[in-house]
CSV table of C-alpha atoms in Angstrom, one decimal:
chain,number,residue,atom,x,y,z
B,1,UNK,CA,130.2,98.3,104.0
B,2,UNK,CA,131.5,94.6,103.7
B,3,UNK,CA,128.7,92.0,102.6
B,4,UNK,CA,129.5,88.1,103.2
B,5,UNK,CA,127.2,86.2,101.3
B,6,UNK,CA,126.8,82.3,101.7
B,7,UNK,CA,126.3,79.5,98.9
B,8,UNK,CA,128.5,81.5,96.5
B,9,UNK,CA,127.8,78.5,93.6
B,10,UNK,CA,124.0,78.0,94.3
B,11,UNK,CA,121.1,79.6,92.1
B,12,UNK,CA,120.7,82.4,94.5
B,13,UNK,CA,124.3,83.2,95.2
B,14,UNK,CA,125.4,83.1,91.4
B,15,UNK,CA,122.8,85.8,90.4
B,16,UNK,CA,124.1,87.5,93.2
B,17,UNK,CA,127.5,87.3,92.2
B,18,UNK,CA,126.6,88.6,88.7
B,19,UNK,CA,124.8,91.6,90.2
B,20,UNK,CA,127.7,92.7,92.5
B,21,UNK,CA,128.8,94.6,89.4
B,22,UNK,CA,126.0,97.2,90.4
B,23,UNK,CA,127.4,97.9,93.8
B,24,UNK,CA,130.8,99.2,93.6
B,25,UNK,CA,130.4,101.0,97.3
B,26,UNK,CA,130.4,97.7,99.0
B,27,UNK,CA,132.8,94.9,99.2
B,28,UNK,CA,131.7,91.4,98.9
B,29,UNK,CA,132.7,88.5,99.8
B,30,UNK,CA,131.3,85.3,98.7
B,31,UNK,CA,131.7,82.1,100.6
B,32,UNK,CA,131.0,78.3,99.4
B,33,UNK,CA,131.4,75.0,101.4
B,34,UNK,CA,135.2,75.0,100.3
B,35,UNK,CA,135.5,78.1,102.4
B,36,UNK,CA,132.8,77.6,104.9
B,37,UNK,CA,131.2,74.6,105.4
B,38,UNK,CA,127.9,74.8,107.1
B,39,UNK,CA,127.9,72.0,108.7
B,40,UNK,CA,130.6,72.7,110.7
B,41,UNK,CA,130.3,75.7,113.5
B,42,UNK,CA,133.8,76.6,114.2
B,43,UNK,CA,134.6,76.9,110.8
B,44,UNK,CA,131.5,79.3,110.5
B,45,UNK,CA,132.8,81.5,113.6
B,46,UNK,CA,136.2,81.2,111.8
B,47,UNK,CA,135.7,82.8,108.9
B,48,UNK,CA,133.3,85.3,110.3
B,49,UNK,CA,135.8,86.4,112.9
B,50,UNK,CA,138.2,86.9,110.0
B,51,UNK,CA,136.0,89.0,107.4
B,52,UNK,CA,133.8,91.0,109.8
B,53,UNK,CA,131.0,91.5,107.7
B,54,UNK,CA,128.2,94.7,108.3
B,55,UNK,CA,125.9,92.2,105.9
B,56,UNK,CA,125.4,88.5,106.2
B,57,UNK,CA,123.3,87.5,103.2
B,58,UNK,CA,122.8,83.2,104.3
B,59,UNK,CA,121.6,82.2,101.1
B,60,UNK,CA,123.9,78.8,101.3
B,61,UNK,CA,121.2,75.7,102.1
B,62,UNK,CA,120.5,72.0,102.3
B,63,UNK,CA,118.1,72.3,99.5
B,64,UNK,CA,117.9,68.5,97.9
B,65,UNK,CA,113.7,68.0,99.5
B,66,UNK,CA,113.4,64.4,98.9
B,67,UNK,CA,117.3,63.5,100.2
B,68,UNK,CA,116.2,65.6,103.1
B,69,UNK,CA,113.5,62.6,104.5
B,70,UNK,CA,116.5,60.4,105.0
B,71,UNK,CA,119.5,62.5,105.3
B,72,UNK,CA,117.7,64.5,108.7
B,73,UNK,CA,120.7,65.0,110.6
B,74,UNK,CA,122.6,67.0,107.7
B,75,UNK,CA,120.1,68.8,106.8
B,76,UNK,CA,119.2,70.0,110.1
B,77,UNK,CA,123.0,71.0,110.6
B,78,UNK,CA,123.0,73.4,107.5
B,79,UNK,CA,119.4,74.7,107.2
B,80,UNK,CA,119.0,75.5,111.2
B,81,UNK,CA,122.3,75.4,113.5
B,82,UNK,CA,124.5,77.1,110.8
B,83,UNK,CA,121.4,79.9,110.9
B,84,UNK,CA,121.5,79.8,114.7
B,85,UNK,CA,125.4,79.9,114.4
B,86,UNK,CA,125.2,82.9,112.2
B,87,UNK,CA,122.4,84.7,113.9
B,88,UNK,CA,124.0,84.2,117.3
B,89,UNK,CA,127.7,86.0,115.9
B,90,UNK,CA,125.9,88.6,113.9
B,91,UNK,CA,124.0,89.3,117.6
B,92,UNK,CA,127.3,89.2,119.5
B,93,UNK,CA,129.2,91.4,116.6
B,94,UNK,CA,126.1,93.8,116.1
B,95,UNK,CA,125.6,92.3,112.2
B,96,UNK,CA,122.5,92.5,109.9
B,97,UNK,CA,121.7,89.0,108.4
B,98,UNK,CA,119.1,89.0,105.5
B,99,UNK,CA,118.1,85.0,105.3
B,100,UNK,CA,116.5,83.2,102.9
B,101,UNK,CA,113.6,80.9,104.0
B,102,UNK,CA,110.8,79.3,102.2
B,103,UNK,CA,107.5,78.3,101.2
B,104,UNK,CA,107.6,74.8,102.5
B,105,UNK,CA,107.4,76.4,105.9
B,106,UNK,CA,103.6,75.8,105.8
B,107,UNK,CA,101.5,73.1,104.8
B,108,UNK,CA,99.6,73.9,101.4
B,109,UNK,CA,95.9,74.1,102.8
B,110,UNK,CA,95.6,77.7,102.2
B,111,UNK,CA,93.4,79.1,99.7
B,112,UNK,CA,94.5,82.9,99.7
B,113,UNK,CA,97.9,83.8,99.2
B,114,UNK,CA,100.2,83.3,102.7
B,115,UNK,CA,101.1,86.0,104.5
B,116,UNK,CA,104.2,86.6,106.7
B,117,UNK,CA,101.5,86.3,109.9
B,118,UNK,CA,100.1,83.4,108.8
B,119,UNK,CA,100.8,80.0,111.1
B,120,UNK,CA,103.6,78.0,110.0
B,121,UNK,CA,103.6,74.2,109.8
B,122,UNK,CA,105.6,72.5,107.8
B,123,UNK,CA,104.7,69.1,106.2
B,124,UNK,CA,108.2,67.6,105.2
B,125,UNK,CA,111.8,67.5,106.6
B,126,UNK,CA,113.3,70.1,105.0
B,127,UNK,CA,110.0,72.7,105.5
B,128,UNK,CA,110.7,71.9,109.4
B,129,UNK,CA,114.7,72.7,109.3
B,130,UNK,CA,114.0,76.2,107.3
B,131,UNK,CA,111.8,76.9,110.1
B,132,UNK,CA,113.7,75.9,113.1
B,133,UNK,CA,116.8,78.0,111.5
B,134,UNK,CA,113.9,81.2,110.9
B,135,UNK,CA,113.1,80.7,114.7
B,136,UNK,CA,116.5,80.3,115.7
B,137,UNK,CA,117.9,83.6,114.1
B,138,UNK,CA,114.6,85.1,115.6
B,139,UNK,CA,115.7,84.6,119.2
B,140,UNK,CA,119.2,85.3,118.7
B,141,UNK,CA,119.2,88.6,119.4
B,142,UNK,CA,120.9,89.9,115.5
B,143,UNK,CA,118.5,92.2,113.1
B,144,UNK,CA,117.3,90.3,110.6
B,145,UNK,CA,115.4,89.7,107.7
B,146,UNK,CA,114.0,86.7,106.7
B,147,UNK,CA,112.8,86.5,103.1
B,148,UNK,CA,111.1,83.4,102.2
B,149,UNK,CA,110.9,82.4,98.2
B,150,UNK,CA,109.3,79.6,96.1
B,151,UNK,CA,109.9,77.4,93.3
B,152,UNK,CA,113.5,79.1,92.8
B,153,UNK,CA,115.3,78.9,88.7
B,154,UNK,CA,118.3,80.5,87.1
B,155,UNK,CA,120.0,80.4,84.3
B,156,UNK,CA,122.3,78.4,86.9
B,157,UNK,CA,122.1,75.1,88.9
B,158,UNK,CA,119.4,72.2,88.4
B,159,UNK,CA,116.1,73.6,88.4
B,160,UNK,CA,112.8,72.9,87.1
B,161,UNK,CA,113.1,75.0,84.3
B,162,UNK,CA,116.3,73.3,82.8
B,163,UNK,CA,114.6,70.0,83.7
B,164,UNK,CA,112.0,70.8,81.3
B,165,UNK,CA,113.9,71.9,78.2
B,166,UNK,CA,115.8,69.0,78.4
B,167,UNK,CA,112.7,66.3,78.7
B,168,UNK,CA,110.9,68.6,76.2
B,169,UNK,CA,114.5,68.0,74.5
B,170,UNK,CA,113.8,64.3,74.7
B,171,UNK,CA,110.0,63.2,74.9
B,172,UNK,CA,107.5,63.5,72.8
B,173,UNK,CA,104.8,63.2,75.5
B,174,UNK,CA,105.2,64.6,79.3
B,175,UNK,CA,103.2,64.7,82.7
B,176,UNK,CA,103.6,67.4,84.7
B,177,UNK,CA,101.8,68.2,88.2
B,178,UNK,CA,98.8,70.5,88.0
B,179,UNK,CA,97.3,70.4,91.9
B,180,UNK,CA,99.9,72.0,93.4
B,181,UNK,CA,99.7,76.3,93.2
B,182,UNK,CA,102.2,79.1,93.8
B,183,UNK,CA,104.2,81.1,91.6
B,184,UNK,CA,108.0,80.7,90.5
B,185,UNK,CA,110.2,82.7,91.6
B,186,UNK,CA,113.6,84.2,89.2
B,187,UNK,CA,116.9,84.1,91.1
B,188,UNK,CA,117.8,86.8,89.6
B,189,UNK,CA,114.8,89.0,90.4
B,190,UNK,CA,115.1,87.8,94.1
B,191,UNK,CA,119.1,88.7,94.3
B,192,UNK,CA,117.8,92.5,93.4
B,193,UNK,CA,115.4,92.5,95.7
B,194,UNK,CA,118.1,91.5,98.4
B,195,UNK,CA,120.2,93.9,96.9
B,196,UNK,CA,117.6,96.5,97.3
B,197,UNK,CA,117.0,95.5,100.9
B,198,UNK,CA,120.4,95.8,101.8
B,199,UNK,CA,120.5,99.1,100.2
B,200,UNK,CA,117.6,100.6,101.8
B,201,UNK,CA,117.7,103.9,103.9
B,202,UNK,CA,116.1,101.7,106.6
B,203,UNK,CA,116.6,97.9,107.4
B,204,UNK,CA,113.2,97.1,108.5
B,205,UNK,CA,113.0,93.7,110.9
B,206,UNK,CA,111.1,91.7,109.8
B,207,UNK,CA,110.0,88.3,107.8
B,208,UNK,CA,109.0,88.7,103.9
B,209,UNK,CA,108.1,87.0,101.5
B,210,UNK,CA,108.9,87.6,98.2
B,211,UNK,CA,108.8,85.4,94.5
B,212,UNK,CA,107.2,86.5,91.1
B,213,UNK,CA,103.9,87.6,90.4
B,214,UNK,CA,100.9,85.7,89.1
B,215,UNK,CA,99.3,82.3,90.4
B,216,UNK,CA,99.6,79.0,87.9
B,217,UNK,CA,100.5,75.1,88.6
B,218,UNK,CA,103.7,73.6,87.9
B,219,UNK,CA,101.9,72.5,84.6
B,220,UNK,CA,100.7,75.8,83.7
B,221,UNK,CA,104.7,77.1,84.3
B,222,UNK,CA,106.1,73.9,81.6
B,223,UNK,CA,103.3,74.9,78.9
B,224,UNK,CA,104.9,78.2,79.0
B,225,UNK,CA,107.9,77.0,79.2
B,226,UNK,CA,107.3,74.4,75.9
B,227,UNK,CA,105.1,78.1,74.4
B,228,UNK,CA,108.2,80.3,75.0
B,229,UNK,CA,111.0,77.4,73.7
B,230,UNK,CA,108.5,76.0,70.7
B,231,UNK,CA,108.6,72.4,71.5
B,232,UNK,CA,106.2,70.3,70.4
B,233,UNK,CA,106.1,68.1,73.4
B,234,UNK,CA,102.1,66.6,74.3
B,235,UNK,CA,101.8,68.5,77.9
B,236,UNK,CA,99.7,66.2,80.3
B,237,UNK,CA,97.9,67.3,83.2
B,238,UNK,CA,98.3,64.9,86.5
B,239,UNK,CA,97.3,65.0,90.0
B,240,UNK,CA,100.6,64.9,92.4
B,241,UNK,CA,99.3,61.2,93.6
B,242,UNK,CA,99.9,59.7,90.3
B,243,UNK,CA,103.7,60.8,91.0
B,244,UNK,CA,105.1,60.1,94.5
B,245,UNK,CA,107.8,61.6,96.2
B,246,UNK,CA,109.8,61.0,99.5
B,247,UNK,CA,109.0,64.1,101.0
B,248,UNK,CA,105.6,65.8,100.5
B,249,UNK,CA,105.2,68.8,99.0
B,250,UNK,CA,102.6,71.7,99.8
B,251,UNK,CA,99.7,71.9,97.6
B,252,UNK,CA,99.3,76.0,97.9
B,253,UNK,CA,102.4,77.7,97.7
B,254,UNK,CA,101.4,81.2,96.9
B,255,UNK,CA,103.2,83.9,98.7
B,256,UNK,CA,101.8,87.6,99.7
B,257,UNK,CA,103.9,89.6,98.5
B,258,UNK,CA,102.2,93.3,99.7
B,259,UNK,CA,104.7,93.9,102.9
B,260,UNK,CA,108.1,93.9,101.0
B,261,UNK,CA,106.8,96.1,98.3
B,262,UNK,CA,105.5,98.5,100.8
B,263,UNK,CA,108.4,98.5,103.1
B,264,UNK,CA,111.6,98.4,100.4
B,265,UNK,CA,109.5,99.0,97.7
B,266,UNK,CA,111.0,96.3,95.5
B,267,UNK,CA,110.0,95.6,92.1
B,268,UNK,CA,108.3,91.9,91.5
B,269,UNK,CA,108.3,91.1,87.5
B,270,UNK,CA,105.4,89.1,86.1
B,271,UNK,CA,106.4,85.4,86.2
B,272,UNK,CA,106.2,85.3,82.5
B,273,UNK,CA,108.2,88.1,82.1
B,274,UNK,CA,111.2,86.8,84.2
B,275,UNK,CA,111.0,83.4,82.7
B,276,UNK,CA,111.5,85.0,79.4
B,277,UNK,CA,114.0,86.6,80.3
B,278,UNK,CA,115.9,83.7,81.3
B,279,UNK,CA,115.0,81.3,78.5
B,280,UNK,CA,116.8,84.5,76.5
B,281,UNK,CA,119.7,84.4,78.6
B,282,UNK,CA,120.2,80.4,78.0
């Protein structure tokens, strides 16, 4: 079985590309915007007609949130007719896409943990693009699966983990968000569940959703993160008012996570435990 997985250098695609290791029975390709841009359709079809994948794994996004509110046309290019571009070749060639998706789908007023029924309604640019490319592979006719994450970190890329460590690096005093609710997810413990998806006795259509266990603020994740580093760092609690963004971000964020255990039985780590893991890896 061939795999083609997109956004090779991205959080998600570089703990997948460490992982292939594992899966000696399948050949992998990895693609980045030197080899396939996704803004840019034909080159898509090209390089799809040419590798004839089993697997697409689109993991490759616009994922800059505040750039998104201004740069609309781009981001609509990569995060929903590169989907629909994939979804409709995959339906054409008979190819399983797994896609990644997200939390900023909906719009934060929940107050129990979102589940893959509940009504999406997204409440910034990029939230809306992730769910016009969803609903565009939906009607394109391939098998998918749709995974949706939150608050993605790894060992590599930008993230807010790396962010912290180097303010906590820097500052003596920090304020971090503490309104805004979900749970982090480990790249790395999302490229296994893909991985275990993928290799699955049964590919199960569907949408999931899928990050680490537990429920804390973003303040709640940089006290661990100060806890588990020993910084000394004063930790301030703020509302998300006190620090404006272009784009708005969802106030609830925490995913249900019952259907993909169930159905692929996948493995979700404690978010502690993953975040340990990586500060150990750094």
């Amino acid at each position: 079985m061939k795999i083609l997985i997109t956004g090779r250098y991205g959080q998600l695609g570089s703990e997948l590309h460490d992982l292939q290791a594992n899966y000696p029975q399948y050949q992998i390709v990895f693609v980045d915007r030197e080899e396939m841009d996704l803004s840019n359709a034909d080159q898509i079809i090209e390089v799809l007609d040419k590798e004839q994948p089993n697997v697409i794994v689109s993991a490759g996004a616009y994922t800059a949130v505040d750039k998104a509110e201004s740069d609309q046309q781009l981001c609509d290019a990569i995060n929903h007719l590169a989907v629909k571009t994939i979804g409709d070749w995959a339906a054409k060639n008979k190819v399983k896409v797994v896609h990644i998706s997200t939390d900023y789908v909906f719009d934060g007023n929940s107050e129990t943990p979102l589940k893959e029924t509940d009504t999406p309604d997204p409440i910034n640019v990029y939230g809306l693009t992730k769910l016009k490319g969803e609903e565009a592979l939906q009607t394109s006719g391939a098998v998918y699966v749709i995974i949706r994450t939150a608050w993605v970190y790894s060992t590599y890329g930008a993230n807010f983990v790396k962010t912290m460590m180097r303010l906590m690096n820097e500052r003596e005093e920090l304020g971090v968000v503490a309104d805004q609710i979900g749970t982090p997810t480990y790249a790395r413990d999302l490229a296994q569940a893909i991985m275990d998806v993928i290799s699955a006795q049964n590919f199960v259509q569907g949408i999931y959703h899928y990050s680490n266990e537990g429920k804390i603020s973003w303040y709640d994740f940089a006290v661990a993160i100060k806890e588990i580093n020993g910084y000394t760092t004063k930790m301030n609690a703020i509302a998300s008012d006190a620090f404006p963004t272009p784009a708005k971000r969802p106030n609830f964020s925490l995913l249900d996570k019952t259907k993909i255990k169930d159905t692929y039985s996948v493995q979700v780590p404690n978010w502690r435990t993953s975040l340990e893991e990586m500060i150990a890896k750094i």
